[in-house]
Structure formats: C-alpha cells, structure tokens
Amino acid sequence: MNTGTPTPVILDVDTGVDDACALLLAALHPGIDLRGVTCVGGNAPLREVVANTLTVLDTCGREDVPVAAGAAVPLLEPYADARHVHGHDGMGDLDWHKSARRPDQRHAVELLRDLLVEAAEPVTLVPLAPLTNIALLLRTYPEAARGLARVVFMGGGAQAGNATASAEFNVFHDPEAAAVVLDACAELEVPVTMYGLDVFYGPRVSRAQVRDHLVDPGPAGLAARLIDFQCERFGSPDATIGDAGAVCAVLDPDGLSTTRLPVRVELAGTWSRGRTVVDLRDWDGDLAHDPHGQAPAVLDVALGVDGERYADLWWRTVSGSA
Ligand code: RIB
Ligand code: CA
C-alpha cells in the first residue's frame, strides 16, 4: 500500500455502476490526489455519464474536481450502450439526488491536455471506459504524454470476453481507440497496466455486508445501493466492485500480480473484433518464426488479484470505516 504523498490521478469514465464505485474510492481515499475526471459515451449515453459523474462527486463533497465531457461515440464502431447491465440512467436507476452542476466548458481532450501539461509531477491516468478520449488525446497532443507516469486501464482480457465471447466491453466498444492507445503509449514510452477481465470480477462485496448502509444519505449509502443493485440484477449474493479495482491497483499495487506481455487489439475478425490478443508464449523459438513478429505494445498485464484485499480497501474507504 502506498503510504507516501497522494498519487496524482485522472479518471476517464463512462459512469456506469462500477465507474461510480471507482469514483467513490478515488474521491474519498487520502492516497489519491484526484485532479480531474473525463467522460465518454459507453455504458450509457454521454449526457447520462456526465450527470452521473457529477452526482457521485457531489455526494462525496468533491465539487472541486473538474469534470469534462468528451467523445459521445466511438471512432469507427457504431455506438451501443450497456444499459441492460447498468440501468436506464446508467447508474442503477437509484433515484439518487442528481447534481445541478454543469461540467467544465473544455472538451475532455482539452482538460486532459491542460491537466497533464500543468502537472508539477507525473500523473497516473486511469481509463475505465472505451478509450476514445485517450486515443484522441495522444494523437492530438502527444506532448501531453510527458505528464503521464503510467496508464492503468480497465479493459481487455487474456482469456475471455464479456461483450462477446472474444472481447471485453471497453475495447469492443471502440477497438480502433484501444489499438491507437496501445501503439501511442509504446511510441511515447508510457508504461501501461492492463486491468482486464482476468482480475475484474475478483474483488467482490456481499449484499449482507452493505445492508445496514442502504438508507445512508452519503457516499456509504450510494456505495451500498450500487452493490445492492448489481446483486439484484444478477441474482447474486455479492457483486464485483469492477472498475474500482483499477483504482485499488493504483493505491495498493502489491495486491495485483502482473506479467509483462505483448498485446495487440484484433480489428478485423468477424467473431474476434475487439479481442485483446495477449501473447502468453514463453519460447522465443516460436516468436522467431512468427510472421507477425512481437507486438510493439508490451504491457503489465494483470493475471492475478487479491480480491478480498481490494474489496476490503474499497468498502472500508467508501463506508467511512477505514
Ligand atoms: O467490461 C467491463 C467494463 O465495461 C467496465 O468498465 C464497465 O463499467 C463497462 O464500462
Ligand atoms: Ca466503465
């Protein structure tokens, strides 16, 4: 667990039930210096994503954190939301008190550029959504990458998909953006951690654990309602904290086991478009004869997580029992 000075962090979100869980942790934990949040269309349309993001930050008393709207649709792929998972409003249809605030006037890409260029020390960028904003940033203002310490993104998976049998939702939603981000980070020498489906479902909180907080008016109540919504929707006694696990990985990297592996994004496959092709081979002889050669992007791919440790970190922080 990092116990030094707070880590400067920017989140990119498509809030989203589990994005909301991540926002709660990032806004409340003293180890995170939350510099800004950018929004992209994904789980829900951009308008709902911005409204949900402002609502979560208001609930945490973090009206100081700038929020900007970014891309509403993917670079090439037709837009398709995930409201069958996250509810019509994108955040569990909880009737939670909505923020009356308006977002920052800047486009997300401009806010990202300004925050990174102005940063006195390198910032950890945590994309938890389709990577459209990040691709646009890195191709429009590559010099902003000098302000990046690392990208820790929730997306992809070495073994399986969820949006399709092959592809994870964030990458499937905008495969071109994901491919651009991996290539740009390789070219700009930005370290990347891939927090994918191999670990995404590990950190889980039970319905019983949150029951006593369901009527709380503040962050604990919202956190409890988000977990309760997922348990109800999936008919399960517990629910993943999802995107919040990537924020846990920033706070407590020792809770995650990663391996440096080459990764490509499949753009052309009929049944595999959007798949993160993680090269798990451990013999150079095969690579030497591989016509594709090694992928330029070599990431720290998360293949194991201490789920209990991260679930406990999240719940202790958001319920105020830390
Ligand atoms: O596949 C899971 C990802 O897709 C999460 O970021 C979730 O919020 C959705 O955006
Ligand atoms: Ca998300």
Coordinates of N, CA, C and O in Angstrom, one line a residue, residues 43-126:
N43 N -21.2 2.9 -21.3 CA -22.3 2.2 -20.6 C -23.6 2.9 -20.8 O -24.7 2.2 -21.0
A44 N -23.6 4.2 -20.9 CA -24.8 5.0 -21.1 C -24.4 6.1 -22.0 O -23.2 6.4 -22.2
P45 N -25.4 6.8 -22.6 CA -25.0 8.0 -23.5 C -24.2 9.0 -22.7 O -24.4 9.1 -21.5
L46 N -23.4 9.8 -23.4 CA -22.5 10.8 -22.8 C -23.3 11.7 -21.8 O -22.7 12.0 -20.7
R47 N -24.5 12.1 -22.1 CA -25.2 13.1 -21.3 C -25.4 12.5 -19.9 O -25.2 13.1 -18.8
E48 N -25.8 11.2 -19.9 CA -26.1 10.5 -18.6 C -24.8 10.3 -17.9 O -24.7 10.3 -16.6
V49 N -23.7 9.9 -18.6 CA -22.4 9.7 -18.0 C -21.9 10.9 -17.3 O -21.5 10.8 -16.1
V50 N -22.1 12.1 -17.9 CA -21.6 13.3 -17.2 C -22.5 13.6 -16.0 O -22.0 13.9 -14.9
A51 N -23.8 13.4 -16.1 CA -24.7 13.7 -15.0 C -24.4 12.8 -13.8 O -24.3 13.2 -12.7
N52 N -24.2 11.5 -14.1 CA -23.9 10.5 -13.1 C -22.5 10.8 -12.4 O -22.4 10.7 -11.2
T53 N -21.5 11.2 -13.2 CA -20.2 11.5 -12.6 C -20.3 12.7 -11.7 O -19.7 12.7 -10.6
L54 N -21.0 13.8 -12.1 CA -21.1 15.0 -11.2 C -21.9 14.6 -10.0 O -21.5 15.1 -8.9
T55 N -22.9 13.7 -10.1 CA -23.7 13.3 -8.9 C -22.8 12.6 -7.9 O -22.9 12.8 -6.7
V56 N -22.0 11.6 -8.4 CA -21.1 10.9 -7.5 C -20.1 11.8 -6.8 O -20.0 11.8 -5.5
L57 N -19.5 12.7 -7.5 CA -18.5 13.7 -6.9 C -19.2 14.6 -5.9 O -18.7 14.9 -4.8
D58 N -20.4 15.1 -6.2 CA -21.2 15.9 -5.3 C -21.5 15.1 -4.0 O -21.4 15.6 -2.9
T59 N -21.9 13.9 -4.1 CA -22.2 13.0 -3.0 C -21.0 12.9 -2.0 O -21.1 12.8 -0.8
C60 N -19.8 13.0 -2.6 CA -18.5 12.9 -1.9 C -18.0 14.3 -1.4 O -17.0 14.4 -0.8
G61 N -18.8 15.3 -1.7 CA -18.3 16.7 -1.4 C -17.1 17.1 -2.2 O -16.3 17.9 -1.7
R62 N -17.0 16.6 -3.4 CA -15.8 16.9 -4.2 C -16.2 17.7 -5.4 O -15.8 17.4 -6.5
E63 N -16.9 18.8 -5.1 CA -17.2 19.7 -6.2 C -16.0 20.4 -6.8 O -16.0 21.0 -7.8
D64 N -14.8 20.2 -6.1 CA -13.6 20.9 -6.6 C -13.0 20.2 -7.8 O -12.1 20.7 -8.4
V65 N -13.4 18.9 -8.0 CA -12.8 18.1 -9.1 C -13.4 18.5 -10.4 O -14.6 18.3 -10.6
P66 N -12.6 19.0 -11.4 CA -13.2 19.3 -12.7 C -13.7 18.1 -13.5 O -13.0 17.0 -13.5
V67 N -14.8 18.2 -14.1 CA -15.4 17.1 -14.9 C -15.6 17.6 -16.3 O -16.2 18.7 -16.5
A68 N -15.2 16.9 -17.4 CA -15.4 17.4 -18.7 C -16.0 16.3 -19.6 O -15.7 15.1 -19.4
A69 N -16.8 16.7 -20.5 CA -17.5 15.7 -21.5 C -16.5 15.5 -22.7 O -15.9 16.5 -23.2
G70 N -16.4 14.3 -23.1 CA -15.6 14.0 -24.3 C -16.4 13.4 -25.4 O -17.4 13.9 -25.8
A71 N -15.8 12.4 -26.0 CA -16.5 11.7 -27.2 C -17.8 11.1 -26.8 O -17.8 10.3 -25.8
A72 N -18.8 11.3 -27.6 CA -20.1 10.7 -27.4 C -20.1 9.3 -28.1 O -20.9 8.4 -27.6
V73 N -19.4 9.1 -29.2 CA -19.4 7.9 -29.9 C -18.0 7.4 -30.3 O -17.1 8.2 -30.2
P74 N -17.9 6.1 -30.6 CA -16.6 5.6 -30.9 C -16.0 6.2 -32.2 O -16.7 6.8 -33.0
L75 N -14.7 5.9 -32.5 CA -14.0 6.5 -33.7 C -14.7 5.9 -34.9 O -14.8 6.6 -35.9
L76 N -15.0 4.6 -34.9 CA -15.5 4.0 -36.1 C -16.7 3.1 -35.9 O -17.7 3.1 -36.6
E77 N -16.6 2.3 -34.8 CA -17.6 1.3 -34.4 C -18.9 2.0 -34.1 O -18.9 3.1 -33.5
P78 N -20.1 1.6 -34.6 CA -21.4 2.2 -34.2 C -21.6 2.2 -32.7 O -21.2 1.2 -32.1
Y79 N -22.2 3.2 -32.1 CA -22.4 3.3 -30.7 C -23.4 2.3 -30.2 O -24.5 2.1 -30.8
A80 N -23.1 1.6 -29.1 CA -24.1 0.7 -28.5 C -23.9 0.7 -27.0 O -22.7 0.5 -26.5
D81 N -24.9 1.0 -26.2 CA -24.7 1.2 -24.7 C -24.8 -0.1 -24.0 O -25.0 -1.2 -24.7
A82 N -24.7 -0.1 -22.7 CA -24.8 -1.3 -21.9 C -25.8 -1.1 -20.8 O -25.6 -1.4 -19.6
R83 N -26.9 -0.4 -21.2 CA -27.9 -0.1 -20.1 C -28.7 -1.4 -19.7 O -29.3 -1.3 -18.6
H84 N -28.5 -2.5 -20.4 CA -29.1 -3.7 -19.9 C -28.4 -4.2 -18.7 O -29.0 -4.9 -17.9
V85 N -27.2 -3.7 -18.5 CA -26.4 -4.0 -17.3 C -26.5 -2.9 -16.2 O -26.8 -3.2 -15.1
H86 N -26.4 -1.7 -16.7 CA -26.3 -0.6 -15.7 C -27.6 0.2 -15.4 O -27.6 1.2 -14.7
G87 N -28.7 -0.2 -16.0 CA -29.9 0.5 -15.8 C -30.1 1.6 -16.8 O -29.1 2.1 -17.5
H88 N -31.3 2.2 -16.9 CA -31.6 3.2 -18.0 C -30.8 4.4 -17.8 O -30.3 5.0 -18.8
D89 N -30.6 4.9 -16.6 CA -29.8 6.1 -16.4 C -28.3 5.8 -16.3 O -27.5 6.7 -16.1
G90 N -28.0 4.6 -16.4 CA -26.5 4.2 -16.4 C -26.0 3.9 -15.0 O -24.8 3.5 -14.9
M91 N -26.7 4.3 -14.0 CA -26.2 4.2 -12.6 C -27.2 3.5 -11.7 O -27.4 3.9 -10.5
G92 N -27.8 2.5 -12.2 CA -28.7 1.6 -11.4 C -30.1 2.2 -11.2 O -30.9 1.6 -10.4
D93 N -30.5 3.3 -11.8 CA -31.8 3.8 -11.7 C -32.2 4.0 -10.2 O -33.3 3.6 -9.7
L94 N -31.3 4.5 -9.4 CA -31.4 4.6 -7.9 C -32.2 5.8 -7.4 O -32.5 5.9 -6.2
D95 N -32.6 6.7 -8.4 CA -33.3 7.9 -7.9 C -32.4 8.7 -6.9 O -33.0 9.3 -6.0
W96 N -31.1 8.6 -7.0 CA -30.2 9.3 -6.1 C -30.2 10.8 -6.5 O -30.4 11.1 -7.6
H97 N -30.0 11.6 -5.5 CA -30.1 13.1 -5.7 C -29.2 13.5 -6.8 O -27.9 13.3 -6.7
K98 N -29.7 14.1 -7.9 CA -28.9 14.5 -9.0 C -28.1 15.8 -8.8 O -28.7 16.7 -8.3
S99 N -26.9 15.9 -9.3 CA -26.2 17.1 -9.2 C -26.8 18.2 -10.2 O -27.3 17.8 -11.2
A100 N -26.8 19.4 -9.7 CA -27.3 20.5 -10.6 C -26.1 21.2 -11.3 O -26.3 22.1 -12.1
R101 N -24.9 20.7 -11.0 CA -23.7 21.4 -11.6 C -23.6 21.1 -13.1 O -24.1 20.1 -13.6
R102 N -22.9 22.0 -13.8 CA -22.6 21.8 -15.2 C -21.1 21.4 -15.3 O -20.3 21.8 -14.5
P103 N -20.8 20.6 -16.3 CA -19.4 20.2 -16.4 C -18.5 21.4 -16.9 O -19.0 22.5 -17.2
D104 N -17.2 21.2 -16.8 CA -16.2 22.1 -17.3 C -16.5 22.5 -18.8 O -17.0 21.6 -19.5
Q105 N -16.2 23.7 -19.2 CA -16.5 24.1 -20.5 C -15.6 23.4 -21.6 O -16.0 23.3 -22.7
R106 N -14.4 23.0 -21.1 CA -13.5 22.4 -22.1 C -14.0 21.0 -22.5 O -14.6 20.3 -21.8
H107 N -13.6 20.6 -23.7 CA -13.7 19.2 -24.1 C -12.8 18.3 -23.3 O -11.7 18.8 -22.8
A108 N -13.1 17.1 -23.1 CA -12.3 16.2 -22.3 C -10.9 16.2 -22.7 O -9.9 16.2 -21.9
V109 N -10.6 16.2 -24.0 CA -9.3 16.1 -24.5 C -8.5 17.4 -24.1 O -7.3 17.3 -23.7
E110 N -9.2 18.5 -24.1 CA -8.5 19.8 -23.7 C -8.2 19.8 -22.2 O -7.2 20.2 -21.8
L111 N -9.2 19.3 -21.4 CA -9.0 19.2 -20.0 C -7.8 18.3 -19.7 O -6.9 18.6 -18.9
L112 N -7.8 17.1 -20.3 CA -6.7 16.2 -20.1 C -5.3 16.8 -20.5 O -4.4 16.7 -19.7
R113 N -5.3 17.5 -21.6 CA -4.1 18.1 -22.1 C -3.6 19.2 -21.0 O -2.5 19.2 -20.6
D114 N -4.6 20.0 -20.6 CA -4.2 21.1 -19.6 C -3.7 20.5 -18.3 O -2.7 20.9 -17.8
L115 N -4.4 19.5 -17.8 CA -4.0 18.9 -16.5 C -2.7 18.2 -16.6 O -1.8 18.3 -15.7
L116 N -2.4 17.6 -17.7 CA -1.1 16.9 -17.9 C 0.1 17.8 -18.1 O 1.2 17.7 -17.5
V117 N -0.2 18.9 -18.9 CA 0.9 19.8 -19.2 C 1.2 20.7 -18.0 O 2.4 21.0 -17.7
E118 N 0.2 20.9 -17.2 CA 0.4 21.8 -16.0 C 0.9 21.0 -14.8 O 1.4 21.6 -13.8
A119 N 0.9 19.7 -14.8 CA 1.2 18.9 -13.6 C 2.6 19.1 -13.2 O 3.6 19.0 -14.0
A120 N 2.9 19.3 -11.9 CA 4.3 19.5 -11.4 C 5.0 18.2 -11.3 O 6.2 18.1 -11.4
E121 N 4.2 17.1 -11.1 CA 4.7 15.7 -11.1 C 3.8 14.8 -12.0 O 2.7 15.1 -12.2
P122 N 4.4 13.7 -12.5 CA 3.7 12.9 -13.5 C 2.4 12.3 -12.9 O 2.3 12.0 -11.7
V123 N 1.4 12.2 -13.7 CA 0.0 11.8 -13.3 C -0.3 10.4 -13.7 O 0.2 10.0 -14.8
T124 N -1.0 9.6 -12.9 CA -1.5 8.3 -13.3 C -2.8 8.5 -13.9 O -3.8 8.9 -13.3
L125 N -3.0 8.1 -15.2 CA -4.2 8.2 -15.9 C -4.9 6.8 -15.8 O -4.3 5.8 -16.2
V126 N -6.2 6.8 -15.4 CA -6.9 5.6 -15.1 C -8.2 5.6 -16.0 O -9.3 6.0 -15.6

